[in-house]
Short mmCIF file of C-alpha atoms (C1' of nucleotides) in Angstrom, two decimals:
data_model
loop_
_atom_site.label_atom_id
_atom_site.label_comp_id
_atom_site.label_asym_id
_atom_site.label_seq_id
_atom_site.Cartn_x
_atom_site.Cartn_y
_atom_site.Cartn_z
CA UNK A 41 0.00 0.00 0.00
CA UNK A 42 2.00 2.85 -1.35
CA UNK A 43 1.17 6.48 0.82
CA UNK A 44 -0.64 8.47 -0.75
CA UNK A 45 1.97 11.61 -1.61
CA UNK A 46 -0.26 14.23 0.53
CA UNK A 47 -1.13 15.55 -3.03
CA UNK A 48 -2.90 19.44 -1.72
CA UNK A 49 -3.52 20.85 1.33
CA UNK A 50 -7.34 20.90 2.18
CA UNK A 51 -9.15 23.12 -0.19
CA UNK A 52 -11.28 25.90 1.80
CA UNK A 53 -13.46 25.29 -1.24
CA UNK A 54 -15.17 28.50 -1.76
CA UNK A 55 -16.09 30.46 -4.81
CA UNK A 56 -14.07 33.36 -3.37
CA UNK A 57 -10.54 35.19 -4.51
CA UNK A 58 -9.06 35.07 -0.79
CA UNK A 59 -9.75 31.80 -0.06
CA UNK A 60 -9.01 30.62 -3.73
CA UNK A 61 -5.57 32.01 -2.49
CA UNK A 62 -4.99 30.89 0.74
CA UNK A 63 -5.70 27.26 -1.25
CA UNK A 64 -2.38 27.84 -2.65
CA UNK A 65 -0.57 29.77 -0.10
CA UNK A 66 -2.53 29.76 3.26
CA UNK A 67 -0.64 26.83 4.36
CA UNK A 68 2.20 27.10 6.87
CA UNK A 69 5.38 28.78 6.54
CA UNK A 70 3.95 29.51 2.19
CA UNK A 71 4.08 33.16 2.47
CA UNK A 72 7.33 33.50 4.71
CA UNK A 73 8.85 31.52 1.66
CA UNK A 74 7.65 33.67 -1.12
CA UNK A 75 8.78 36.88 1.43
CA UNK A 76 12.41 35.75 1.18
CA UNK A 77 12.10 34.91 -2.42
CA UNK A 78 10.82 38.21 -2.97
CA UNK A 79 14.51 39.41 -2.71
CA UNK A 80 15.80 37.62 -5.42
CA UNK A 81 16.02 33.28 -5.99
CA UNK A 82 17.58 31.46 -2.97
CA UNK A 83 18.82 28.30 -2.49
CA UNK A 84 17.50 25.31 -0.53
CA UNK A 85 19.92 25.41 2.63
CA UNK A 86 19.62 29.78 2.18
CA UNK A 87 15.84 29.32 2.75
CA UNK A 88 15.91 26.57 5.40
CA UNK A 89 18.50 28.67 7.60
CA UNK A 90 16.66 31.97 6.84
CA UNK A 91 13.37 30.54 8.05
CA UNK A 92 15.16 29.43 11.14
CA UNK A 93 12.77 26.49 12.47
CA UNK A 94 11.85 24.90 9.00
CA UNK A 95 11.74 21.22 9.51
CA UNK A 96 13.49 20.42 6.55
CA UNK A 97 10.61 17.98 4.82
CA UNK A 98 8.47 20.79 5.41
CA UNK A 99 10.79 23.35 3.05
CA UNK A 100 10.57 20.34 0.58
CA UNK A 101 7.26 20.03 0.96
CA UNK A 102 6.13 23.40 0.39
CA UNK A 103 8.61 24.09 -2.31
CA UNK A 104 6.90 21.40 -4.02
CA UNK A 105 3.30 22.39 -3.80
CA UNK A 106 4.65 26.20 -4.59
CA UNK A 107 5.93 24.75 -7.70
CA UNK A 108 3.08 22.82 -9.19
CA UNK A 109 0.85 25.68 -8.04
CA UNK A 110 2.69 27.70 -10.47
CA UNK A 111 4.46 30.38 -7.87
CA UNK A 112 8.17 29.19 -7.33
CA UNK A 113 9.81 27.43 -10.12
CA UNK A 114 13.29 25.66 -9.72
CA UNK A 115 16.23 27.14 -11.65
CA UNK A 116 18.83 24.64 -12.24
CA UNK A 117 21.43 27.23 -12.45
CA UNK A 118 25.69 26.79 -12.57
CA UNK A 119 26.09 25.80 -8.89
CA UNK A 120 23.07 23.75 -8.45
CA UNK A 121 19.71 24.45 -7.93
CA UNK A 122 18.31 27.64 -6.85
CA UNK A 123 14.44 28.49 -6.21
CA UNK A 124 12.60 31.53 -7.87
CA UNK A 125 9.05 33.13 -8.06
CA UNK A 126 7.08 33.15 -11.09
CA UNK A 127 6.08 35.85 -12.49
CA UNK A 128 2.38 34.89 -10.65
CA UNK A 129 4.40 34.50 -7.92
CA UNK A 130 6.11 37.46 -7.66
CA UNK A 131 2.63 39.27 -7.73
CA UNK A 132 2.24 38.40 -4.52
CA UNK A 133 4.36 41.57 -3.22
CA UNK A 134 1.75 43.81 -3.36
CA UNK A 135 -0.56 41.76 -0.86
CA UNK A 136 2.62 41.01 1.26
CA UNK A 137 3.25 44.60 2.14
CA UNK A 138 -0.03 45.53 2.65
CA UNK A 139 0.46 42.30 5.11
CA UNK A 140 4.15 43.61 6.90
CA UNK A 141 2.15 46.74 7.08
CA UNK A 142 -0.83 46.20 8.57
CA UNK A 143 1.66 44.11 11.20
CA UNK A 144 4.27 46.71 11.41
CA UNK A 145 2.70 48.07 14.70
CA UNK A 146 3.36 44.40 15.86
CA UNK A 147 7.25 44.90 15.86
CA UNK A 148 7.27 48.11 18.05
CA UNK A 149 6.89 45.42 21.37
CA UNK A 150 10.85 44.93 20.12
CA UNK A 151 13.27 41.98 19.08
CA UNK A 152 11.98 40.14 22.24
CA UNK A 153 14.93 37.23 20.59
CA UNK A 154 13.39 36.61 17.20
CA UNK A 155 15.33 35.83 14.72
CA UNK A 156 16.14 38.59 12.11
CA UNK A 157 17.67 38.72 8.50
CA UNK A 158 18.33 42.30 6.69
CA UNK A 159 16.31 40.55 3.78
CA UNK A 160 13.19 41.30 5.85
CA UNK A 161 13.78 44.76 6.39
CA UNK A 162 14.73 45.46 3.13
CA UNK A 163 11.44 44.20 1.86
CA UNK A 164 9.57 46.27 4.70
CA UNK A 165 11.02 49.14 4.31
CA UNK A 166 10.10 50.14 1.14
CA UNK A 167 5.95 49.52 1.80
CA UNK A 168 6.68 51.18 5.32
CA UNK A 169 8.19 54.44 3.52
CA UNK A 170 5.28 54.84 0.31
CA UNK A 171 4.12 57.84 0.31
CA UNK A 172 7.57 59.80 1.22
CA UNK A 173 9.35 60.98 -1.48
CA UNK A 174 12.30 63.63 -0.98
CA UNK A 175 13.23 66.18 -3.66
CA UNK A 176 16.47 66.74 -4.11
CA UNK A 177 16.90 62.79 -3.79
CA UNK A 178 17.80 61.25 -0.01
CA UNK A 179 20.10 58.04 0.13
CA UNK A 180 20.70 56.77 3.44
CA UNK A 181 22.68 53.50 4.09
CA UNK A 182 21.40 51.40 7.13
CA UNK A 183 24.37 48.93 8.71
CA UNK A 184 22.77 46.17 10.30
CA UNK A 185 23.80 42.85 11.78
CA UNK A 186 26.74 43.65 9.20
CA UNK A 187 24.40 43.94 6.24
CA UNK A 188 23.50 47.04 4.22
CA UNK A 189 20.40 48.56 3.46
CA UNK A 190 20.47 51.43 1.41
CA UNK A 191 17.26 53.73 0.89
CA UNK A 192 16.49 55.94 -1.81
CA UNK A 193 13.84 58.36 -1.49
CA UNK A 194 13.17 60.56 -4.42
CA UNK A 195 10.07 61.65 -6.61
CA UNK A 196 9.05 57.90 -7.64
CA UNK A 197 9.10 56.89 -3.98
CA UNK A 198 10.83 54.66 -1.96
CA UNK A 199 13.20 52.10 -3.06
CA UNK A 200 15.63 49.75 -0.80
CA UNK A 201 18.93 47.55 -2.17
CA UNK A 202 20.35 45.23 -0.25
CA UNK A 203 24.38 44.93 -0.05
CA UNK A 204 24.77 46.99 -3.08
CA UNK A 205 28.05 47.59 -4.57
CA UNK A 206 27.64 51.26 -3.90
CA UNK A 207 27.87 52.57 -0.40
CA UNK A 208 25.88 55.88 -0.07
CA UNK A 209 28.04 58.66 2.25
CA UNK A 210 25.50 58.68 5.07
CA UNK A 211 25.10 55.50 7.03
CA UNK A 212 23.70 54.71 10.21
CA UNK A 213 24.56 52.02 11.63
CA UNK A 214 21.86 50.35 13.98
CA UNK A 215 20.00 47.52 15.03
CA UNK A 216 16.80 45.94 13.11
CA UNK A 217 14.64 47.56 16.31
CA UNK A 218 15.84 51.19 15.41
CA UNK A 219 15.27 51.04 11.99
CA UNK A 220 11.75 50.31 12.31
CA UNK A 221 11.13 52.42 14.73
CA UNK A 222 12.57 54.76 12.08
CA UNK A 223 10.39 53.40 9.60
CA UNK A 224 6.90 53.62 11.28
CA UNK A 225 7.71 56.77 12.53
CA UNK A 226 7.82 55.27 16.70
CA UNK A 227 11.45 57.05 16.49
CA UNK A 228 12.63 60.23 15.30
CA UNK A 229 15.74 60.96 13.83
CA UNK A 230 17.35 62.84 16.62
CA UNK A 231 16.51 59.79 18.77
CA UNK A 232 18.06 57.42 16.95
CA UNK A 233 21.62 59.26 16.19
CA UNK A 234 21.35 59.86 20.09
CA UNK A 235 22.40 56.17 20.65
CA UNK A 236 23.61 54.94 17.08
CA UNK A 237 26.54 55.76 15.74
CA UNK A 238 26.81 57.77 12.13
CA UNK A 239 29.09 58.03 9.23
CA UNK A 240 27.95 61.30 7.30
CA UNK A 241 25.33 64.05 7.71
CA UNK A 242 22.98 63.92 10.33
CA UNK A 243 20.90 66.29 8.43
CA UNK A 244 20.42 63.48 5.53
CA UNK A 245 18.90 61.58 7.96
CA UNK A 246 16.50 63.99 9.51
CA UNK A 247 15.39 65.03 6.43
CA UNK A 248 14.41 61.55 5.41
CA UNK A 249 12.84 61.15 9.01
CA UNK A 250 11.50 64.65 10.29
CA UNK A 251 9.51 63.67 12.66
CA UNK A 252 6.85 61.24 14.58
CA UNK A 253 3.81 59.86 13.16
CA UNK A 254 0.81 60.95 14.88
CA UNK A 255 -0.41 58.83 17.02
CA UNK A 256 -2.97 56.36 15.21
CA UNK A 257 -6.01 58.47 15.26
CA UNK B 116 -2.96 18.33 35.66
CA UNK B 117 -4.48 20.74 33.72
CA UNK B 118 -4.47 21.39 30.09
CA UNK B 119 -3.29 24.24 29.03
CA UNK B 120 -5.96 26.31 27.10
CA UNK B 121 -3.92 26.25 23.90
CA UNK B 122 -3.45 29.94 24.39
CA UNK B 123 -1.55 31.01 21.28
CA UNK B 124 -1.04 29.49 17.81
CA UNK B 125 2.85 28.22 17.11
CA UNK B 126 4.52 32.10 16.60
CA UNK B 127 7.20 32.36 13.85
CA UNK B 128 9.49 34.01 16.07
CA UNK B 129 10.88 36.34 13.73
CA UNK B 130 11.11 40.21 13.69
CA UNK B 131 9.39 40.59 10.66
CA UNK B 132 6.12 42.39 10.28
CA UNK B 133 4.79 39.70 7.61
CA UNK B 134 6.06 37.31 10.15
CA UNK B 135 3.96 38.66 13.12
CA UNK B 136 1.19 39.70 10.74
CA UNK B 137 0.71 35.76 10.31
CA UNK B 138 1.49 34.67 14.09
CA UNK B 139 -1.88 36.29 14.56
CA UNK B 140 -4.58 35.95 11.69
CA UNK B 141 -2.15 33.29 9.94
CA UNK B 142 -3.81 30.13 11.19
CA UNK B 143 -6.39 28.46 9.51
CA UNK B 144 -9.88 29.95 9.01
CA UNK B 145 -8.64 33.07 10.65
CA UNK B 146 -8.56 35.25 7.47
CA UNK B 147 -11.87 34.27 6.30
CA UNK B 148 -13.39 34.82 9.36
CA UNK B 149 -12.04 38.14 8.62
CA UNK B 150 -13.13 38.20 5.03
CA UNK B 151 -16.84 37.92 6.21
CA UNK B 152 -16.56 40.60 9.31
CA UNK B 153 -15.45 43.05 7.02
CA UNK B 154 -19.02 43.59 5.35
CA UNK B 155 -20.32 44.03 9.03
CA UNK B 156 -20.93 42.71 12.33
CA UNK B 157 -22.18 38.79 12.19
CA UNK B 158 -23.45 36.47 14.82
CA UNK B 159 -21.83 32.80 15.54
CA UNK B 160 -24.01 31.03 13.53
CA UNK B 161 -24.03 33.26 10.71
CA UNK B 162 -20.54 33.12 10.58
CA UNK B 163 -20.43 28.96 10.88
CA UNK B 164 -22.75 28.60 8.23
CA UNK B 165 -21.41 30.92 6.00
CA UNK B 166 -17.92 29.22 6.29
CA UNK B 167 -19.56 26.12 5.57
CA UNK B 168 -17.16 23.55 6.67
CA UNK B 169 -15.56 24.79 9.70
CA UNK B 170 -15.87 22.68 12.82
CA UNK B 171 -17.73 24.59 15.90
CA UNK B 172 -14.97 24.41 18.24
CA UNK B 173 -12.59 26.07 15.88
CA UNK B 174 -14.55 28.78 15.18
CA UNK B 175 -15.08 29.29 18.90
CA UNK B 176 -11.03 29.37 19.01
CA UNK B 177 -10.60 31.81 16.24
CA UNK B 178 -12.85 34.11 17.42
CA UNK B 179 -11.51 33.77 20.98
CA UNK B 180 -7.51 34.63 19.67
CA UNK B 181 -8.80 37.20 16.96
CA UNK B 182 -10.59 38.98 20.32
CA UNK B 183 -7.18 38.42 22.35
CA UNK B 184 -5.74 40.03 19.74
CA UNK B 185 -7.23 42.92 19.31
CA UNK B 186 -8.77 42.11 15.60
CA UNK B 187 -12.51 41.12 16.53
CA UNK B 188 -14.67 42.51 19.60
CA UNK B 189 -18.31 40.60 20.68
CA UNK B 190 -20.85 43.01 20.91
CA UNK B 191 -23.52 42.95 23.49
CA UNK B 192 -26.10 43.66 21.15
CA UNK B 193 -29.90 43.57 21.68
CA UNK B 194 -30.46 40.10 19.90
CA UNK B 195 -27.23 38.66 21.17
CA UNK B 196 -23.65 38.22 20.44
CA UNK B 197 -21.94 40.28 17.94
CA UNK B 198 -18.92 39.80 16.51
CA UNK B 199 -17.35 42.70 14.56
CA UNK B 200 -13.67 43.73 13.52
CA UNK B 201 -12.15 46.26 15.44
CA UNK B 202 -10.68 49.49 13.96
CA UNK B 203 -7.32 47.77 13.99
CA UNK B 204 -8.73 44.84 12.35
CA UNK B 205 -10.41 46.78 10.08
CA UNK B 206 -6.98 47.47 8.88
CA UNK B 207 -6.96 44.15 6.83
CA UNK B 208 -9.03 45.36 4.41
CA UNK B 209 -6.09 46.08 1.95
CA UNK B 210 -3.96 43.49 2.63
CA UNK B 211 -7.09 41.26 1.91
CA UNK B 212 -8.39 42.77 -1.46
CA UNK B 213 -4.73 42.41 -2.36
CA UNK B 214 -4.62 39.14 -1.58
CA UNK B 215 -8.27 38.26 -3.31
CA UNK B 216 -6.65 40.86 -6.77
CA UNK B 217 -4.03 38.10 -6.63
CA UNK B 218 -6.07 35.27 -6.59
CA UNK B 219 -9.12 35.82 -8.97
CA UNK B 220 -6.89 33.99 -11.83
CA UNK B 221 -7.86 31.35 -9.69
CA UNK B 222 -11.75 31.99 -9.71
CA UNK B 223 -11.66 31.85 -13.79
CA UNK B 224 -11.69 27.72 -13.61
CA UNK B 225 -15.58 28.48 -12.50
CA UNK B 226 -17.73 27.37 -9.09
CA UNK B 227 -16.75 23.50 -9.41
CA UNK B 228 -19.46 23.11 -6.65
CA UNK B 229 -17.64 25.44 -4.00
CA UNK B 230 -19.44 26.89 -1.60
CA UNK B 231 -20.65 30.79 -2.64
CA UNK B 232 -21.69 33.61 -0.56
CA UNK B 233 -22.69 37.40 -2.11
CA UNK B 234 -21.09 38.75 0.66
CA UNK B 235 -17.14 37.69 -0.95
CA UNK B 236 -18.74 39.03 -3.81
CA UNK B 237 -19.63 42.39 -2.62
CA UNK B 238 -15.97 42.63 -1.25
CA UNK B 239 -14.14 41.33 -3.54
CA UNK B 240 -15.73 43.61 -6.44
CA UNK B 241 -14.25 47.23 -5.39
CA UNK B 242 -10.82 45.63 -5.78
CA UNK B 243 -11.38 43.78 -8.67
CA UNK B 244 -12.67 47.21 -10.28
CA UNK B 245 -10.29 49.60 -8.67
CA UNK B 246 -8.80 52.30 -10.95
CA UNK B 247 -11.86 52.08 -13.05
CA UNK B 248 -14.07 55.44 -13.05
CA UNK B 249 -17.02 56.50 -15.29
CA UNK B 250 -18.47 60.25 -15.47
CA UNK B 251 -21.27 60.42 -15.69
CA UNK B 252 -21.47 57.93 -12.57
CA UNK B 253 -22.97 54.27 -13.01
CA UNK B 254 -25.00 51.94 -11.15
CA UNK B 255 -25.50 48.36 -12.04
CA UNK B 256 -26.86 45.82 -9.85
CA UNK B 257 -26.30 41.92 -9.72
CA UNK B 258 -28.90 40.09 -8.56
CA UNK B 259 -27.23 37.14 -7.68
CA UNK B 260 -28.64 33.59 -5.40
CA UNK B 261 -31.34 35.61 -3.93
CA UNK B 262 -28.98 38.80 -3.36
CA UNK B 263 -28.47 42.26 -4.27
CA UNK B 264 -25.11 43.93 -5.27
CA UNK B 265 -24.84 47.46 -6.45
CA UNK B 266 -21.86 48.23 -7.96
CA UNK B 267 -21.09 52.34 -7.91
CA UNK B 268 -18.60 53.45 -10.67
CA UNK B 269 -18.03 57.17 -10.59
CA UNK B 270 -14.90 59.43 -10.28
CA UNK B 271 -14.01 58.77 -6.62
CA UNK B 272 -13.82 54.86 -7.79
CA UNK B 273 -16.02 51.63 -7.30
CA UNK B 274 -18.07 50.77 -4.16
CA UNK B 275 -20.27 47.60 -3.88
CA UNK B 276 -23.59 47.80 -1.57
CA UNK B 277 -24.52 44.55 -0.84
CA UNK B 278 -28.81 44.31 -0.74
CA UNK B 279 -29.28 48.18 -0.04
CA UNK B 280 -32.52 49.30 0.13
CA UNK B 281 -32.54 51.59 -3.08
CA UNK B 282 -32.52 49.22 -6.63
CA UNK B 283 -30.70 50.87 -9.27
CA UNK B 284 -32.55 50.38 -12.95
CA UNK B 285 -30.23 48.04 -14.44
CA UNK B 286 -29.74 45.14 -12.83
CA UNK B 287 -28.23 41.95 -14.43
CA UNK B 288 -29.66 38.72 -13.11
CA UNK B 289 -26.18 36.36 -13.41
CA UNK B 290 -24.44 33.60 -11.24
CA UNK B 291 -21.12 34.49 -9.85
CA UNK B 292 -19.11 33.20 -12.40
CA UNK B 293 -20.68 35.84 -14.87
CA UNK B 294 -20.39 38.47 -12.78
CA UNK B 295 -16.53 37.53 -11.63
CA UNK B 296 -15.75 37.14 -15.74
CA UNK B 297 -16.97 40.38 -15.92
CA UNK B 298 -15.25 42.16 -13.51
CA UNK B 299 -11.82 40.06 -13.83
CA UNK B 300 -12.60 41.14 -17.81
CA UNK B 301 -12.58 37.17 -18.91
CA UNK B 302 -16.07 38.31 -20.19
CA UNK B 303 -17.73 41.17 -22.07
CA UNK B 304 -20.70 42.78 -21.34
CA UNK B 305 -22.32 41.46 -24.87
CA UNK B 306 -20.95 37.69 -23.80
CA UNK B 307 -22.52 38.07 -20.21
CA UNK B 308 -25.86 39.53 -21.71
CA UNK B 309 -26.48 36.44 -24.50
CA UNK B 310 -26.69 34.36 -22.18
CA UNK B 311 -28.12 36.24 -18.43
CA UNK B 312 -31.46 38.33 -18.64
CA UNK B 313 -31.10 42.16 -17.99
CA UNK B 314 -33.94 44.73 -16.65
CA UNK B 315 -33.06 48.34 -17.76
CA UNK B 316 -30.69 49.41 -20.41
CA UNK B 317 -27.74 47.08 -22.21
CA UNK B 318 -25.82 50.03 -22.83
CA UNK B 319 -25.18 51.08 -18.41
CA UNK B 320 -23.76 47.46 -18.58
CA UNK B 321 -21.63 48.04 -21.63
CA UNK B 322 -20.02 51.34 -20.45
CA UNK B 323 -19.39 49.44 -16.95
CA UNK B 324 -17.56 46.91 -18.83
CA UNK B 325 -16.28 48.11 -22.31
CA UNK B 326 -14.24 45.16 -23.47
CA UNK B 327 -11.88 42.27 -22.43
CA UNK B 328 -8.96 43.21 -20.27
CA UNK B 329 -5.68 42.42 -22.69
CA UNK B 330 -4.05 39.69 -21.62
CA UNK B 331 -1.49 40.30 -18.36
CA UNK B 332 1.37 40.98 -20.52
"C1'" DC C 243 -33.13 27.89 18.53
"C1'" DC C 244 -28.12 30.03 19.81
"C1'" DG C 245 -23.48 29.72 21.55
"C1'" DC C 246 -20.52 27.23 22.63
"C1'" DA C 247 -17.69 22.75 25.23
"C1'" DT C 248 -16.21 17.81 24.93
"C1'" DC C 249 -14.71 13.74 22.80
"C1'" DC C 250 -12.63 11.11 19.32
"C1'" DT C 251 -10.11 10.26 14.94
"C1'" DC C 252 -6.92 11.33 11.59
"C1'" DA C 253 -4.24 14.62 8.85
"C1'" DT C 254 -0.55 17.96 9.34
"C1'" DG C 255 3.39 20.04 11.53
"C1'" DG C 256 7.89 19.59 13.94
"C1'" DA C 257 12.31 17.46 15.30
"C1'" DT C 258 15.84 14.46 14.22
"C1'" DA C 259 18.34 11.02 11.70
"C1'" DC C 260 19.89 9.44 7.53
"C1'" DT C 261 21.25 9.21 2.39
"C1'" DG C 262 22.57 10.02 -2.78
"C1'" DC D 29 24.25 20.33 -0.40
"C1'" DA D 30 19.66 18.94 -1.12
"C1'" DG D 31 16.80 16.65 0.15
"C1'" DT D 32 14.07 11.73 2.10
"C1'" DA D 33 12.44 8.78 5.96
"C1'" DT D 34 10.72 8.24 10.45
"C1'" DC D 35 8.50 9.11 14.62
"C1'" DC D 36 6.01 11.91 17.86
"C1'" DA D 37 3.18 16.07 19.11
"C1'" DT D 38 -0.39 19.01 17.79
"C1'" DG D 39 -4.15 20.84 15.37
"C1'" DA D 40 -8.18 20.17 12.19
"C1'" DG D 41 -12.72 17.97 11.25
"C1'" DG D 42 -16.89 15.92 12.61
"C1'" DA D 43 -20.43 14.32 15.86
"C1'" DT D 44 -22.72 15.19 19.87
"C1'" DG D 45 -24.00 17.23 24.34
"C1'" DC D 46 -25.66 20.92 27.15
"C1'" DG D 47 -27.00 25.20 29.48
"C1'" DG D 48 -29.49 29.55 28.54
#
DNA sequence: CCGCATCCTCATGGATACTG
DNA sequence: CAGTATCCATGAGGATGCGG
């Protein structure tokens, strides 16, 4: 008696776009996959040490359904195999930040010992920043956990690159809580260079961070 | 000894707003429940039966850790229990139509016996229309199992009503799979009228829904 | 009826070991 | 490195019970 393979997850079945969608990626650990993806293809052992608590036939697992679903397709590159998002799949950004943003009040309780990768924040910060733009142009490097995050803010919004091959002049270096706090506006400028260290102007970065958000309504 | 009351669901652990985001509406059900809060306040067994399929004591759960966390609030009403988003909660409203955008490709394979509510409809259409605008302003209705959806196009974008108490004068009589085809732009108003009965004028429906969306690139 | 709580079964997730 | 195999813990699904 051969097992069956665990062919789907258990359909929601509904005649209804969300749960249509959370067919495919509602399961476990799905979306935290296609997050890291997001910046760029990743290998097997990348993803399994990024996600930090993957059992490893669940990575394979989920891989596997992402693939036949038609979101991550394997890339059997020069040094083996490396996993990528369709196309589809890559659509999924714009319902993943509205996602980190709707939870971004979540992260001002602090690191609390979660695990962290600068690949997160560079995803975040761009959907955390919309709406700011900066004329002239802003570039401001984040060092963090010995990555770096550099954010442009100019007329066609915010943009983040992660470990680029250009360092920007002004970087602060800091850890992942300070950044957000940054980010969501919990933090002003002046409070953050008060207890993180700066290469640069200081004025770069109060520009790109004037001052707190109001409080939610 | 005592079993613990299952307080919370398995967290992530990582300090990532998607991450956290997920540790509290990412479990199973939880999203939906959302889904169907989000046209309005809905009692237990309205909610059971429109989820068709999940088990009491799970929906009992979910609406226990969606109240812990601040998401959904019981209301004392009159006639009972109430359960309604809070403002916070509220808040999913984007990530959710940008999660239901995403996944209409998925409705286009038809009902295949799913379960349907008007309800998803009604919130899935301002999404699913979004960017579209018509001056002078439009009103077409969808009558639909039994229910009503108005569907407002003018130049501050698309609103649904779902069974309002004013009937607009054309109203197309269709199953969801017309009316999704129509507003995914799988089907033109011509296609969706051979074949669905129409009271008022051909023309409101054709302006609604000029032609076929080209093909995503 | 409505709003759950309990009980039982089985599918799924998680940890670890092992292999081409 | 990229997974598979195995075993155990936990959560989902379904039926039923029960007080208000």
């Amino acid at each position: 008696m051969d097992k069956v393979k665990h062919v789907s997850s258990r359909s929601y079945g509904q005649f209804c776009g969300v749960a249509r969608a959370l067919d495919v990626v509602g399961d476990r650990w799905n979306l935290l996959i296609v997050r890291d993806l997001l910046c760029g293809p990743m290998r097997y052992n990348e993803l399994k040490t990024s996600l930090a608590g993957i059992a490893t036939n669940l990575l394979a697992d989920r891989l596997r359904s992402l693939e036949t679903n038609g979101i991550v397709e394997r890339q059997l590159g020069d040094a083996g195999v490396l996993y990528a998002l369709t196309s589809w799949g890559a659509g999924l950004r714009e319902p993943m930040e509205a996602l980190g943003t709707w939870g971004a009040p979540l992260l001002e309780r602090g690191r609390e010992g979660d695990a962290f990768q600068p690949r997160w924040l560079a995803n975040a910060l761009p959907a955390l920043l919309r709406g700011r733009t900066a004329t002239p142009p802003l570039e401001i490097g984040f060092e963090i956990e010995g990555a770096l995050i550099v954010v442009h803010l100019d007329k066609s919004g915010p943009r983040a690159d992660l470990n680029p091959t250009h360092r920007p002049t002004t970087i602060l270096t800091a850890d992942p809580d300070t950044v957000v706090g940054l980010a969501t506006g919990t933090l002003t400028a002046d409070q953050a260079l008060a207890t993180n260290p700066l290469q640069g102007d200081p004025n770069t970065l109060r520009k790109a961070f004037p001052h707190k958000h109001p409080p939610p309504q």
